[in-house]
């Protein structure tokens, strides 16, 4: 399946171009019947203006049934929050938790996949507190609620921010790993944290490195494989996921 996505920025300026995404579905046939099962799918995303595509295989069971649209957002570098139901070993009802997902696009395994990190509530990423840290201009409580909905869905939120003495139009996305926001200008160039907080040029870098160390120490290795039926047991599971704060 091939899909073309035109972002809101591209709709306003057609010269930006559209993203091209290809999804290949991988089915397995049951050994006991003629039934076929969808185990995983491979996504290839070519961002507008990028010379090289990004690829990722999403396993439905392991990756909590990430949808194709959510896969697009993750491959675009955004984080998103969704409900995850954890299985109970004693027969009790499954527990629902709000979990943040983020792909480490700067890391690849031997199969070309990127680790999918999961940040559980115990990691204590508070989106509301993170937004309050940043010098947004004219952001009302109602506007903040709208921004939080947008970010939780894995989208970019547009706002005005005071950087230096100027009001700048920015796009932001949540960054649960560093308990903050990623900030971009109108051309989607990254705005560094020391540009936003000039009075603490040295401190954020130190704190961010400290948080990075803590976050990696908190990762609980590769997610344990769930019990699978015989027809699934031979499927390779090359990609490593990291559950954080669980």
Tab-separated table of C-alpha atoms in Angstrom:
chain	number	residue	atom	x	y	z
A	1	UNK	CA	0.000	0.000	0.000
A	2	UNK	CA	1.297	3.420	-0.930
A	3	UNK	CA	0.146	6.600	0.775
A	4	UNK	CA	0.874	10.270	0.144
A	5	UNK	CA	0.631	12.668	3.064
A	6	UNK	CA	0.592	16.433	2.643
A	7	UNK	CA	1.388	18.273	5.848
A	8	UNK	CA	-0.289	21.492	6.900
A	9	UNK	CA	2.953	23.337	6.104
A	10	UNK	CA	2.977	21.871	2.587
A	11	UNK	CA	-0.655	22.831	2.050
A	12	UNK	CA	0.233	26.436	2.846
A	13	UNK	CA	3.396	26.282	0.736
A	14	UNK	CA	3.206	23.655	-2.038
A	15	UNK	CA	6.935	24.001	-2.674
A	16	UNK	CA	7.522	22.074	0.579
A	17	UNK	CA	6.311	18.871	-1.079
A	18	UNK	CA	4.571	15.788	0.269
A	19	UNK	CA	5.786	12.793	2.245
A	20	UNK	CA	5.606	9.385	0.557
A	21	UNK	CA	4.897	6.297	2.679
A	22	UNK	CA	4.782	2.656	1.611
A	23	UNK	CA	3.354	-0.083	3.840
A	24	UNK	CA	4.033	-3.774	3.190
A	25	UNK	CA	1.794	-6.178	5.130
A	26	UNK	CA	3.300	-9.508	6.192
A	27	UNK	CA	0.826	-12.390	6.599
A	28	UNK	CA	1.417	-15.912	7.881
A	29	UNK	CA	-0.728	-18.928	7.133
A	30	UNK	CA	-1.819	-21.122	10.010
A	31	UNK	CA	-0.475	-24.689	10.006
A	32	UNK	CA	-3.787	-25.970	11.353
A	33	UNK	CA	-6.160	-24.264	8.918
A	34	UNK	CA	-6.420	-22.061	5.841
A	35	UNK	CA	-6.568	-18.921	7.972
A	36	UNK	CA	-4.041	-16.121	7.487
A	37	UNK	CA	-2.816	-13.816	10.221
A	38	UNK	CA	-1.237	-10.372	10.047
A	39	UNK	CA	1.901	-10.469	12.180
A	40	UNK	CA	3.703	-7.272	11.268
A	41	UNK	CA	4.117	-4.635	8.603
A	42	UNK	CA	7.068	-2.747	7.151
A	43	UNK	CA	6.880	1.007	6.676
A	44	UNK	CA	9.115	2.933	4.291
A	45	UNK	CA	8.842	6.709	4.668
A	46	UNK	CA	10.427	9.254	2.343
A	47	UNK	CA	10.103	12.708	3.861
A	48	UNK	CA	9.719	15.672	1.524
A	49	UNK	CA	13.166	17.056	0.727
A	50	UNK	CA	14.987	14.050	2.199
A	51	UNK	CA	17.272	12.016	-0.102
A	52	UNK	CA	16.986	8.760	1.862
A	53	UNK	CA	13.937	6.867	3.145
A	54	UNK	CA	13.432	5.608	6.696
A	55	UNK	CA	12.313	2.026	7.293
A	56	UNK	CA	10.825	0.227	10.278
A	57	UNK	CA	9.064	-3.082	10.913
A	58	UNK	CA	6.210	-2.836	13.421
A	59	UNK	CA	5.201	-6.076	15.117
A	60	UNK	CA	1.524	-5.948	16.083
A	61	UNK	CA	1.912	-7.907	19.328
A	62	UNK	CA	5.246	-6.536	20.502
A	63	UNK	CA	4.607	-2.928	19.520
A	64	UNK	CA	1.105	-2.688	21.018
A	65	UNK	CA	-0.666	-2.581	17.652
A	66	UNK	CA	0.795	0.707	16.433
A	67	UNK	CA	-1.374	1.937	13.544
A	68	UNK	CA	-0.027	3.034	10.163
A	69	UNK	CA	-0.761	6.678	10.971
A	70	UNK	CA	1.012	6.393	14.327
A	71	UNK	CA	3.939	4.696	12.563
A	72	UNK	CA	4.169	7.696	10.236
A	73	UNK	CA	4.287	10.082	13.197
A	74	UNK	CA	6.952	8.035	14.987
A	75	UNK	CA	9.098	7.807	11.853
A	76	UNK	CA	8.730	11.580	11.495
A	77	UNK	CA	10.504	11.954	14.844
A	78	UNK	CA	7.442	12.720	16.954
A	79	UNK	CA	6.423	11.097	20.233
A	80	UNK	CA	2.880	9.996	21.018
A	81	UNK	CA	0.846	8.733	23.934
A	82	UNK	CA	-1.630	5.868	23.838
A	83	UNK	CA	-3.382	3.381	26.104
A	84	UNK	CA	-1.605	0.103	26.755
A	85	UNK	CA	-3.237	-2.876	28.431
A	86	UNK	CA	-0.858	-5.036	30.443
A	87	UNK	CA	-1.667	-8.717	30.783
A	88	UNK	CA	-2.321	-10.051	34.257
A	89	UNK	CA	-0.691	-13.290	35.388
A	90	UNK	CA	-3.285	-14.089	38.062
A	91	UNK	CA	-6.335	-13.864	35.836
A	92	UNK	CA	-7.363	-10.365	36.884
A	93	UNK	CA	-8.570	-7.778	34.394
A	94	UNK	CA	-5.854	-6.180	32.275
A	95	UNK	CA	-4.601	-2.855	33.633
A	96	UNK	CA	-4.755	0.178	31.360
A	97	UNK	CA	-1.864	2.632	31.406
A	98	UNK	CA	-0.984	5.774	29.482
A	99	UNK	CA	2.339	5.116	27.749
A	100	UNK	CA	4.486	7.409	25.614
A	101	UNK	CA	6.193	5.972	22.515
A	102	UNK	CA	9.265	7.296	20.714
A	103	UNK	CA	11.582	5.844	18.069
A	104	UNK	CA	15.341	6.294	18.464
A	105	UNK	CA	15.942	7.259	14.848
A	106	UNK	CA	19.671	7.777	15.396
A	107	UNK	CA	20.132	4.104	16.353
A	108	UNK	CA	19.749	1.028	14.136
A	109	UNK	CA	20.026	-2.678	14.811
A	110	UNK	CA	21.457	-5.274	12.433
A	111	UNK	CA	18.122	-5.449	10.598
A	112	UNK	CA	17.841	-1.697	10.060
A	113	UNK	CA	15.134	-1.184	12.689
A	114	UNK	CA	15.138	1.574	15.286
A	115	UNK	CA	14.522	0.850	18.998
A	116	UNK	CA	10.979	1.734	20.037
A	117	UNK	CA	11.094	3.247	23.508
A	118	UNK	CA	8.097	3.114	25.834
A	119	UNK	CA	7.804	5.516	28.763
A	120	UNK	CA	5.410	4.278	31.449
A	121	UNK	CA	3.750	6.514	34.084
A	122	UNK	CA	6.408	5.503	36.607
A	123	UNK	CA	8.918	7.452	34.515
A	124	UNK	CA	6.992	10.566	35.633
A	125	UNK	CA	6.925	12.552	32.421
A	126	UNK	CA	4.383	15.327	33.026
A	127	UNK	CA	3.426	17.038	29.756
A	128	UNK	CA	1.645	19.926	31.491
A	129	UNK	CA	4.680	20.757	33.631
A	130	UNK	CA	6.942	20.506	30.599
A	131	UNK	CA	4.847	23.034	28.671
A	132	UNK	CA	4.925	25.417	31.658
A	133	UNK	CA	8.736	25.532	31.511
A	134	UNK	CA	8.770	27.176	28.088
A	135	UNK	CA	8.204	30.920	27.406
A	136	UNK	CA	5.119	30.630	25.207
A	137	UNK	CA	3.514	33.927	24.325
A	138	UNK	CA	-0.209	34.341	24.873
A	139	UNK	CA	-0.847	30.679	25.665
A	140	UNK	CA	-4.115	30.485	27.601
A	141	UNK	CA	-5.291	27.553	29.687
A	142	UNK	CA	-7.682	26.616	26.894
A	143	UNK	CA	-4.870	26.874	24.374
A	144	UNK	CA	-2.652	24.745	26.597
A	145	UNK	CA	-5.287	22.010	26.778
A	146	UNK	CA	-5.526	22.020	22.988
A	147	UNK	CA	-1.754	21.846	22.678
A	148	UNK	CA	-1.622	18.860	25.018
A	149	UNK	CA	-4.207	16.988	22.934
A	150	UNK	CA	-2.218	17.679	19.772
A	151	UNK	CA	1.076	16.522	21.314
A	152	UNK	CA	-0.429	13.381	22.854
A	153	UNK	CA	-1.695	12.393	19.416
A	154	UNK	CA	1.858	12.627	18.049
A	155	UNK	CA	1.372	15.830	16.066
A	156	UNK	CA	3.295	19.101	15.898
A	157	UNK	CA	1.712	21.976	17.797
A	158	UNK	CA	2.087	25.525	16.507
A	159	UNK	CA	2.554	28.432	18.900
A	160	UNK	CA	4.416	31.689	19.530
A	161	UNK	CA	7.424	31.663	21.843
A	162	UNK	CA	9.592	34.424	23.283
A	163	UNK	CA	13.173	33.699	22.284
A	164	UNK	CA	15.515	36.408	23.400
A	165	UNK	CA	13.420	39.547	23.052
A	166	UNK	CA	11.549	38.403	19.966
A	167	UNK	CA	8.281	36.587	19.476
A	168	UNK	CA	8.964	33.635	17.179
A	169	UNK	CA	6.513	31.266	15.513
A	170	UNK	CA	7.499	27.742	16.482
A	171	UNK	CA	6.405	24.129	16.168
A	172	UNK	CA	6.799	21.839	19.170
A	173	UNK	CA	6.546	18.135	19.855
A	174	UNK	CA	6.801	16.221	23.126
A	175	UNK	CA	10.103	14.669	24.186
A	176	UNK	CA	9.332	12.275	27.066
A	177	UNK	CA	12.912	10.988	27.248
A	178	UNK	CA	14.248	14.377	28.383
A	179	UNK	CA	10.951	15.443	30.005
A	180	UNK	CA	10.618	18.484	27.782
A	181	UNK	CA	9.728	19.637	24.279
A	182	UNK	CA	11.508	19.636	20.944
A	183	UNK	CA	11.201	23.084	19.381
A	184	UNK	CA	11.471	24.005	15.672
A	185	UNK	CA	11.229	27.229	13.727
A	186	UNK	CA	8.786	27.785	10.851
A	187	UNK	CA	11.227	26.043	8.478
A	188	UNK	CA	11.454	23.018	10.800
A	189	UNK	CA	15.005	23.792	11.858
A	190	UNK	CA	15.761	22.790	15.441
A	191	UNK	CA	15.888	25.598	18.002
A	192	UNK	CA	18.384	24.641	20.684
A	193	UNK	CA	17.424	24.684	24.347
A	194	UNK	CA	20.245	27.133	25.167
A	195	UNK	CA	18.685	29.590	22.707
A	196	UNK	CA	15.385	29.387	24.564
A	197	UNK	CA	16.954	29.519	28.044
A	198	UNK	CA	20.039	31.755	27.546
A	199	UNK	CA	20.570	32.390	31.260
A	200	UNK	CA	21.317	28.714	31.842
A	201	UNK	CA	23.586	27.923	28.918
A	202	UNK	CA	25.665	25.386	30.818
A	203	UNK	CA	23.058	23.920	33.139
A	204	UNK	CA	20.617	22.444	30.588
A	205	UNK	CA	23.374	20.530	28.822
A	206	UNK	CA	24.505	19.064	32.143
A	207	UNK	CA	20.972	18.283	33.271
A	208	UNK	CA	20.045	16.812	29.908
A	209	UNK	CA	23.078	14.526	29.985
A	210	UNK	CA	22.153	13.489	33.529
A	211	UNK	CA	18.573	12.754	32.522
A	212	UNK	CA	19.841	10.853	29.479
A	213	UNK	CA	22.006	8.686	31.710
A	214	UNK	CA	19.153	8.041	34.128
A	215	UNK	CA	16.721	7.237	31.343
A	216	UNK	CA	19.026	4.670	29.796
A	217	UNK	CA	19.751	3.106	33.192
A	218	UNK	CA	16.008	2.816	33.745
A	219	UNK	CA	15.412	0.834	30.561
A	220	UNK	CA	14.383	-2.716	31.247
A	221	UNK	CA	16.078	-4.379	28.314
A	222	UNK	CA	14.172	-6.030	25.565
A	223	UNK	CA	10.477	-6.498	26.144
A	224	UNK	CA	9.769	-10.113	27.094
A	225	UNK	CA	8.178	-12.017	24.249
A	226	UNK	CA	4.528	-12.906	24.820
A	227	UNK	CA	3.339	-16.485	24.460
A	228	UNK	CA	2.742	-17.174	20.790
A	229	UNK	CA	0.991	-19.878	18.865
A	230	UNK	CA	3.021	-22.419	16.954
A	231	UNK	CA	2.634	-20.614	13.659
A	232	UNK	CA	4.095	-17.455	15.170
A	233	UNK	CA	6.961	-19.069	17.029
A	234	UNK	CA	9.250	-19.179	14.002
A	235	UNK	CA	8.926	-15.463	13.248
A	236	UNK	CA	12.095	-13.510	13.822
A	237	UNK	CA	11.941	-10.665	16.313
A	238	UNK	CA	15.048	-8.636	15.467
A	239	UNK	CA	14.007	-5.220	16.796
A	240	UNK	CA	14.686	-4.352	20.432
A	241	UNK	CA	12.172	-2.332	22.392
A	242	UNK	CA	12.900	-0.496	25.605
A	243	UNK	CA	10.367	-0.078	28.371
A	244	UNK	CA	11.249	2.798	30.660
A	245	UNK	CA	9.940	3.554	34.109
A	246	UNK	CA	7.966	0.338	34.369
